[in-house]
Short mmCIF file of C-alpha atoms and ligand atoms in Angstrom, two decimals:
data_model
loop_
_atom_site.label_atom_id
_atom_site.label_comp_id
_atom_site.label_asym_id
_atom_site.label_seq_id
_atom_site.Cartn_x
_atom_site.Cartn_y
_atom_site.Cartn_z
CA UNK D 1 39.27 -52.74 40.88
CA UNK D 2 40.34 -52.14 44.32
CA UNK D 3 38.20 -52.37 47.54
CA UNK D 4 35.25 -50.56 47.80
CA UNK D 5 35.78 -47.26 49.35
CA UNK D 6 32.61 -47.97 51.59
CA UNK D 7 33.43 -51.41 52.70
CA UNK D 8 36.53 -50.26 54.54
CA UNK D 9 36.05 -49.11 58.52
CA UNK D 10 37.49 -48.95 61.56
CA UNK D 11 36.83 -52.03 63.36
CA UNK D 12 34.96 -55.53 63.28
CA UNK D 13 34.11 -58.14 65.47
CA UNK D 14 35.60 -61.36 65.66
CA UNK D 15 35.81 -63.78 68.10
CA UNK D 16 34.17 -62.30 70.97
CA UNK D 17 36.81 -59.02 70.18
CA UNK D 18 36.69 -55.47 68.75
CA UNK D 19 39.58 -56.01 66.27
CA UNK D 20 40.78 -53.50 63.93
CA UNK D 21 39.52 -54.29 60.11
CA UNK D 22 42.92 -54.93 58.92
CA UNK D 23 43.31 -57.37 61.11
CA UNK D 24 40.03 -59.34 60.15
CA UNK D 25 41.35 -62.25 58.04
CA UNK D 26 41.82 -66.02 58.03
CA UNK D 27 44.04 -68.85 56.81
CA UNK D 28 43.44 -70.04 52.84
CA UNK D 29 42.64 -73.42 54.80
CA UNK D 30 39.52 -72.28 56.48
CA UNK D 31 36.92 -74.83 55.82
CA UNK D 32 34.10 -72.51 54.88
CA UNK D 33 36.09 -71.15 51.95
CA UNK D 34 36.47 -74.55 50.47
CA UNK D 35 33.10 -76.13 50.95
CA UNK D 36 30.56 -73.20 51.62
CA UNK D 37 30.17 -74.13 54.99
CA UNK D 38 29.26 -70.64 56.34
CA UNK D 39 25.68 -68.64 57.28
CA UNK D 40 24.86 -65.30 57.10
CA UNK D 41 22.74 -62.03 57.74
CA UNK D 42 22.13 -58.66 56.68
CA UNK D 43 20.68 -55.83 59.14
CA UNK D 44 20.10 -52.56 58.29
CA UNK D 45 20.88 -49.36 60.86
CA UNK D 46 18.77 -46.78 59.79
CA UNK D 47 19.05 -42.90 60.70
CA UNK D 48 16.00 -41.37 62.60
CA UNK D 49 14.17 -38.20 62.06
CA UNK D 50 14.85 -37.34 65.74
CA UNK D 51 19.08 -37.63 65.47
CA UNK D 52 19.36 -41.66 66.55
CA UNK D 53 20.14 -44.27 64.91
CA UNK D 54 17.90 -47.46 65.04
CA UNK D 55 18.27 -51.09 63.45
CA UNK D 56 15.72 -53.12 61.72
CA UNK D 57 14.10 -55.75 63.27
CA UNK D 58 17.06 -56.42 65.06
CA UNK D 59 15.60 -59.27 67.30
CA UNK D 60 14.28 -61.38 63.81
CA UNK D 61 17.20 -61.36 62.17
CA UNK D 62 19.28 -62.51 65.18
CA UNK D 63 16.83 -65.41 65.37
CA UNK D 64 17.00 -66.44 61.63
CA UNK D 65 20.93 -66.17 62.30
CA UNK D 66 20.82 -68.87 65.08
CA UNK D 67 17.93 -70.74 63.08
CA UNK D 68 20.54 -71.12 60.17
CA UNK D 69 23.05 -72.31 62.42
CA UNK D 70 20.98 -75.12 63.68
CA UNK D 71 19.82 -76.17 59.97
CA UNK D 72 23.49 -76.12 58.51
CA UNK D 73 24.27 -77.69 62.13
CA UNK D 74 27.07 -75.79 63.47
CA UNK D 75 24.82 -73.89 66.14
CA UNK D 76 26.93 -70.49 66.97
CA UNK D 77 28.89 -70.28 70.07
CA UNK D 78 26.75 -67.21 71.93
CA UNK D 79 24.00 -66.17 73.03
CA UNK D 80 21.27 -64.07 71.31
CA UNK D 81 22.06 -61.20 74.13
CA UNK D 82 25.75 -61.39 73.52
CA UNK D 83 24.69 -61.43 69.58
CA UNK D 84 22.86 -58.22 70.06
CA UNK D 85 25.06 -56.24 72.16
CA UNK D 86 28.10 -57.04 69.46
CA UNK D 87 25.98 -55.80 66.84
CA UNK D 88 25.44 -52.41 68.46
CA UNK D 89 28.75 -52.20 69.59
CA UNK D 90 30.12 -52.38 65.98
CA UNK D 91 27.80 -49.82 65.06
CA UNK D 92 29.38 -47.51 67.58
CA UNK D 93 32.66 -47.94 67.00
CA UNK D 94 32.06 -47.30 63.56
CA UNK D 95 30.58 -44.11 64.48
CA UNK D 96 28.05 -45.07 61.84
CA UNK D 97 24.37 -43.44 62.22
CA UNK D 98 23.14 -45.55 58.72
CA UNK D 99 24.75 -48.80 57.63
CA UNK D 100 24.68 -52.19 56.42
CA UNK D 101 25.24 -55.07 59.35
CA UNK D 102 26.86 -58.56 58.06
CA UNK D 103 26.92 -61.40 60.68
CA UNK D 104 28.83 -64.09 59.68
CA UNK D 105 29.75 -67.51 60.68
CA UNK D 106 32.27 -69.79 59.38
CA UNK D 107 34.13 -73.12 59.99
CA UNK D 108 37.92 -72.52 60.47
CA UNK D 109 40.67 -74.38 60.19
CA UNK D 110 40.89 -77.53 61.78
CA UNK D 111 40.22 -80.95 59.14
CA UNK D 112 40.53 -80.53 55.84
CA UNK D 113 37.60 -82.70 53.67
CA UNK D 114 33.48 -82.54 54.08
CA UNK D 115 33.49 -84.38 57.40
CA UNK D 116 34.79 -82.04 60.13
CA UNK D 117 32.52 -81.73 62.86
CA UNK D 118 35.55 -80.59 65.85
CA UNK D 119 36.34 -77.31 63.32
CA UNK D 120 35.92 -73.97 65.20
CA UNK D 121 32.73 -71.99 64.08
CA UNK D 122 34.24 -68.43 63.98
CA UNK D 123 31.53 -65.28 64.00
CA UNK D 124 32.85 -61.79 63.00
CA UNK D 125 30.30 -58.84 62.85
CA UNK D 126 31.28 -55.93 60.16
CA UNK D 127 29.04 -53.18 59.22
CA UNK D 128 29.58 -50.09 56.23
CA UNK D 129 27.30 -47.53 54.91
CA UNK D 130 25.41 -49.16 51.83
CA UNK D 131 23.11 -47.30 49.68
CA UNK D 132 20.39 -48.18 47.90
CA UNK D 133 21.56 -51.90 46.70
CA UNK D 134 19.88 -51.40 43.57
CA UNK D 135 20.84 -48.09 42.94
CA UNK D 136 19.18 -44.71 43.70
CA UNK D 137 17.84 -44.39 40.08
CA UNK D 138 16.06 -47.77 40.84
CA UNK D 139 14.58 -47.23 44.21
CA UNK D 140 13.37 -44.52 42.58
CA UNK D 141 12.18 -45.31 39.11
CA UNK D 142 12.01 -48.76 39.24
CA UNK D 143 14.88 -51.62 37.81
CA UNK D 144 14.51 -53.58 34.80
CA UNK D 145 14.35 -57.78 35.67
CA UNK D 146 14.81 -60.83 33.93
CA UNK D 147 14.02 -64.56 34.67
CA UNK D 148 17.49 -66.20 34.96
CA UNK D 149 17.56 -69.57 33.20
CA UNK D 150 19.12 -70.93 36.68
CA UNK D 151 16.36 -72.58 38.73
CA UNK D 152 16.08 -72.01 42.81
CA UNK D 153 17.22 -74.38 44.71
CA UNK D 154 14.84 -77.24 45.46
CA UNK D 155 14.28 -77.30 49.36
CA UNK D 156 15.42 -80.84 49.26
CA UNK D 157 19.18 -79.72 47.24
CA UNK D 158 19.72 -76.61 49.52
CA UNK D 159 18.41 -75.77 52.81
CA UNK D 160 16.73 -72.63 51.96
CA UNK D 161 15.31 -71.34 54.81
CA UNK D 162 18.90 -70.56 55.64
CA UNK D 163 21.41 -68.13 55.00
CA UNK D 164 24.20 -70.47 53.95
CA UNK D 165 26.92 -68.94 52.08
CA UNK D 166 27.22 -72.25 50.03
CA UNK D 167 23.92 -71.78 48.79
CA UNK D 168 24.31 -68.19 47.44
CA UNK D 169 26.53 -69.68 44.26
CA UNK D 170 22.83 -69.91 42.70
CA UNK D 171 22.18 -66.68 42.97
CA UNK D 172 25.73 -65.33 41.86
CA UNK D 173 25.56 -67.81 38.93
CA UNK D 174 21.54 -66.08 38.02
CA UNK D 175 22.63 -62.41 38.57
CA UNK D 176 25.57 -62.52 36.97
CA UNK D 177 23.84 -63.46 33.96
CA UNK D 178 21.27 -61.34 33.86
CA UNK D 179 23.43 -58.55 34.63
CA UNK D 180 25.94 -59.35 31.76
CA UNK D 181 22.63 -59.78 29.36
CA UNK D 182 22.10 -55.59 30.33
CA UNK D 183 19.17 -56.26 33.18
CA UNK D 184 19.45 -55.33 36.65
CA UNK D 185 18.10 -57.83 38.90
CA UNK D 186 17.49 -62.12 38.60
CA UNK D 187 14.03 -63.43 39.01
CA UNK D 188 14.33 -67.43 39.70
CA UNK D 189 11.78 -69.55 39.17
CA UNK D 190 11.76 -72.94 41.63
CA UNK D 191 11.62 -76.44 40.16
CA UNK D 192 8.44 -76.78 39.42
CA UNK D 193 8.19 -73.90 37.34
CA UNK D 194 6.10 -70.77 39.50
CA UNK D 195 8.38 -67.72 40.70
CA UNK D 196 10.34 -67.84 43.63
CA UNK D 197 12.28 -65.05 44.21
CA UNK D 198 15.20 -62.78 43.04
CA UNK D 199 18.83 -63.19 43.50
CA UNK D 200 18.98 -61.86 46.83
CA UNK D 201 15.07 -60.43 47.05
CA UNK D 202 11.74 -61.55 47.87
CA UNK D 203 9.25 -60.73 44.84
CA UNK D 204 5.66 -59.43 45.20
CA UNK D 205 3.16 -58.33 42.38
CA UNK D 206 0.12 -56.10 42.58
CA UNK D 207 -3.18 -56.85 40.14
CA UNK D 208 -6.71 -55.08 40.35
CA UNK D 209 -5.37 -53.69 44.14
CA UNK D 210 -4.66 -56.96 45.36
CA UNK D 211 -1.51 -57.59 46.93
CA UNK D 212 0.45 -61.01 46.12
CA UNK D 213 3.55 -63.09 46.82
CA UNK D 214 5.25 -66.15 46.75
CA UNK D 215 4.42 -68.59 49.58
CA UNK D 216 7.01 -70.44 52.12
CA UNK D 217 8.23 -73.06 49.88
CA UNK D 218 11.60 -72.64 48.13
CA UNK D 219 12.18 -68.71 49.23
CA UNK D 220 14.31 -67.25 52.42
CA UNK D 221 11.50 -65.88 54.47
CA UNK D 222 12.04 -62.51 54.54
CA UNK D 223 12.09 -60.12 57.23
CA UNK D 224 11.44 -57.23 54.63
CA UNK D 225 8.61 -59.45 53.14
CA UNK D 226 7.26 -60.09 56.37
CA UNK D 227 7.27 -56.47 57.52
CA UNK D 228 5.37 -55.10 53.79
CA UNK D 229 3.09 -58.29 54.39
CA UNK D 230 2.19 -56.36 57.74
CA UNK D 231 1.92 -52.54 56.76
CA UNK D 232 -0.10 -54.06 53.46
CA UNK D 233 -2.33 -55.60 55.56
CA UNK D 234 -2.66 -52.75 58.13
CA UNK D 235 -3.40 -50.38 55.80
CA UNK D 236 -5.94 -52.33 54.18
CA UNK D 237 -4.80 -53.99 50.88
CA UNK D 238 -6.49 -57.82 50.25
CA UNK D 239 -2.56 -59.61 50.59
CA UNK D 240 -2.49 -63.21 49.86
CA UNK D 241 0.75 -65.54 49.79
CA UNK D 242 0.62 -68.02 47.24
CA UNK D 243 2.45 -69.53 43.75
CA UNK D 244 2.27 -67.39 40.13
CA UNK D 245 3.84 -68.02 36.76
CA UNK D 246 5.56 -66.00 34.84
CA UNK D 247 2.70 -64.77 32.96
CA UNK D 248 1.34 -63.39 35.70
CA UNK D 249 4.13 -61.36 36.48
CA UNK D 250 3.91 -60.06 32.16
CA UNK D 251 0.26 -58.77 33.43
CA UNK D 252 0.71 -57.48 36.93
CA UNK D 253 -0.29 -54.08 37.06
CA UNK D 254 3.04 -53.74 39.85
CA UNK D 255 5.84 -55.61 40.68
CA UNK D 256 8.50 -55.24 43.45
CA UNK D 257 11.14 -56.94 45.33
CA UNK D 258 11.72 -56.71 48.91
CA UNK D 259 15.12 -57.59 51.20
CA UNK D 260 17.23 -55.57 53.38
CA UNK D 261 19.39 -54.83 50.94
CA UNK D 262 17.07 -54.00 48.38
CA UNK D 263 14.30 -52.36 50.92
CA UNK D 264 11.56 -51.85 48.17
CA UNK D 265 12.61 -51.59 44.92
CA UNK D 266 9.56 -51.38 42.06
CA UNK D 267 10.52 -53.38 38.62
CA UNK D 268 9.55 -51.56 35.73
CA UNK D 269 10.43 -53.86 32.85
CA UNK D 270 9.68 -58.00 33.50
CA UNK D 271 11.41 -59.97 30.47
CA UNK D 272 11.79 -56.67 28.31
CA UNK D 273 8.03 -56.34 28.82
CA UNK D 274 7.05 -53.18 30.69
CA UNK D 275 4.76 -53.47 34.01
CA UNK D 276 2.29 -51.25 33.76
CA UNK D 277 3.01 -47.70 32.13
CA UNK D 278 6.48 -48.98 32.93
CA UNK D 279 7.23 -46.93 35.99
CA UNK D 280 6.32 -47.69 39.50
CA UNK D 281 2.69 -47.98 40.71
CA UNK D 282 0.52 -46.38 43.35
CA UNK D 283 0.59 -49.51 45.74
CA UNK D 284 4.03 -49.92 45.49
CA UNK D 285 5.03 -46.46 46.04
CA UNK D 286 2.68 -46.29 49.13
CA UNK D 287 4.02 -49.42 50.94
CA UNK D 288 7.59 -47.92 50.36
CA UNK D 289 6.65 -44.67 51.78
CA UNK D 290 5.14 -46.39 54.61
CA UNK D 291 8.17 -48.46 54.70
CA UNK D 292 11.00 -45.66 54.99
CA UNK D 293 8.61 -43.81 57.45
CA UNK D 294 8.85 -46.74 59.67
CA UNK D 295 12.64 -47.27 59.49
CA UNK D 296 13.30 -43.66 59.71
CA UNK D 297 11.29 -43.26 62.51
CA UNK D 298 8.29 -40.88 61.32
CA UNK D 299 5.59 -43.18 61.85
CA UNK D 300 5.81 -44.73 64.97
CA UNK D 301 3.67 -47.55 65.14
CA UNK D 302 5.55 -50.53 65.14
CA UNK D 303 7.98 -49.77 68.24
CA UNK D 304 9.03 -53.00 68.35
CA UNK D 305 11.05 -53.42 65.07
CA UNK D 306 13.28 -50.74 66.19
CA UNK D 307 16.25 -50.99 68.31
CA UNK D 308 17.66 -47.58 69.05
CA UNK D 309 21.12 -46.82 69.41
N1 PPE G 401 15.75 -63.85 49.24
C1 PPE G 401 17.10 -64.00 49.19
C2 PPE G 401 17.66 -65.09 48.36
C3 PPE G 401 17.91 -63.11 49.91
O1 PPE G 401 19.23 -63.27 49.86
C4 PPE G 401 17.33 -62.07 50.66
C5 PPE G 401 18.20 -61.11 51.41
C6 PPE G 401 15.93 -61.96 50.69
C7 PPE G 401 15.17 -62.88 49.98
C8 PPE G 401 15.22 -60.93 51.52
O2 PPE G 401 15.34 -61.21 52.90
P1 PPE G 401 15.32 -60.07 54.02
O3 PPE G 401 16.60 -59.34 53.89
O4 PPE G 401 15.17 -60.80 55.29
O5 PPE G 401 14.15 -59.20 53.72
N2 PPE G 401 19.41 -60.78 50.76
C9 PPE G 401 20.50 -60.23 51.55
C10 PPE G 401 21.82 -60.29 50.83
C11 PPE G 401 22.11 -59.30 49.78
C12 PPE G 401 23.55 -59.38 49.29
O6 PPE G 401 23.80 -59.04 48.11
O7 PPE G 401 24.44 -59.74 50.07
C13 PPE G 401 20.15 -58.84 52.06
O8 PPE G 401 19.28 -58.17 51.52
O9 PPE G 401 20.74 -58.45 53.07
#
């Protein structure tokens, strides 16, 4: 299979430059490649009822970009300003309206070996349009998950609170087996046994009208978890964060996941066990109404996640 027809644009930017996306490589020596060494993000651009464009939470997932950079410790070489104007500048000479945003960082080439502090810490910003990441039929309808027999890291093994390439091999290595076993999406427990998230989702389940999910231990904090945490809250469901098993997931009356990616997605089927009637519930489908409204710019009353174009 060749490249994917969406991933392919006009420019990206590297280095402080607008280069074109040809020209967006790097030497088989770079040290991220070899060891992991990188950090990450994913932004989404969203298009607005009213003809703009506008991206998600733009500000939050700058900050978790420079907060990963200090916990791997190669801080990045800008500032959040500079950060922020390359993102929207990539989105405009794109001429995208709706798309997927990728910050990345790596260690180039420089010292070969674990040790190698005085390597360059290259950034390159490339966005593409990127559907639903579970597919429109799941957005929709709801995916079917399994419990990977990987564990999540354990926050003293991986630094989890950051987006470090290194430490996505866990999740690659979980959804690649559940995808090969016919499922769609990874549910990992942590070490001690309660769930911690999906492959590349946060995970929240719904029982009797009460709203629940995992706390701060072994997940990525979410940005998408955080924002459903808030419009669950606002409109008035009881939301607690704190550890479940797996049982409770077999009798939640709703599951979903949330991530930027992934925006909400209900699960239908847990473990070949359905969740509820086996399609997605009331609660969920209201928070991802109230969701897209936001985003798209319907409902306007959280002005301050959206940075217009
Ligand atoms: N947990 C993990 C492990 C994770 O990777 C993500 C994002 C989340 C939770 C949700 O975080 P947030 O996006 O801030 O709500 N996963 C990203 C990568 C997906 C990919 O396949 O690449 C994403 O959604 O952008």
């Amino acid at each position: 299979m060749g490249i994917a027809t969406s991933l392919k644009t006009e420019k990206i930017w590297m280095d402080n430059q607008m280069v074109r996306w040809e020209e967006a490589t790097v030497h088989v020596l770079t040290h991220s490649l070899h060891y992991g060494t990188g950090y990450f993000e994913g932004i989404r651009c969203y298009a607005m009822e009213d003809g703009r464009s506008a991206v998600f939470r733009l500000g939050e997932h700058l900050r978790r970009f420079f907060d990963s950079g200090r916990i791997l410790g190669f801080p990045l070489p800008y500032t959040l300003e500079q950060m922020e104007q390359a993102v929207l500048e990539v989105i405009r000479a794109n001429g995208l309206k709706e798309c997927y945003i990728r910050p990345l960082a790596f260690l180039g080439l420089g010292e070969m070996g674990l040790y190698a502090p005085e390597n360059p810490v290259h950034v390159i910003i490339a966005a593409w349009p990127w559907g639903a990441y579970l597919g429109e039929e799941g957005i929709r309808n709801g995916i079917r998950a399994k419990i990977s027999s990987y564990t999540r890291h354990h926050v003293n093994v991986m630094m989890t609170k950051s987006k470090i390439t290194g430490n996505y091999v866990n999740s690659v290595l979980a959804k690649n087996e559940v995808k090969e076993a016919g499922y769609d999406e990874a549910i990992m427990l942590d070490t001690e046994g309660y769930v911690a998230e999906a492959s590349g989702e946060n995970i929240f389940i719904v029982r009797q009208g009460r709203v629940k999910t995992t706390p701060h231990t072994s997940i990525l904090p979410g940005i998408t978890r955080d924002s459903v945490l808030t419009i669950a809250r606002d409109r008035g469901y009881p939301v607690v964060e704190e550890c479940f098993t797996r049982d409770e997931l077999y009798i939640a009356d709703e599951v979903f996941f949330t991530g930027t990616a992934a925006e909400v997605t209900p699960v239908r089927e847990v473990d070949n066990r359905k969740v509820g009637p086996g399609c997605p519930g009331p609660v969920t489908y209201d928070l991802q109404q109230a969701f897209f409204n936001i985003t798209k710019g319907k409902d306007k009353s959280y002005p301050d996640w959206l940075t217009t174009l």
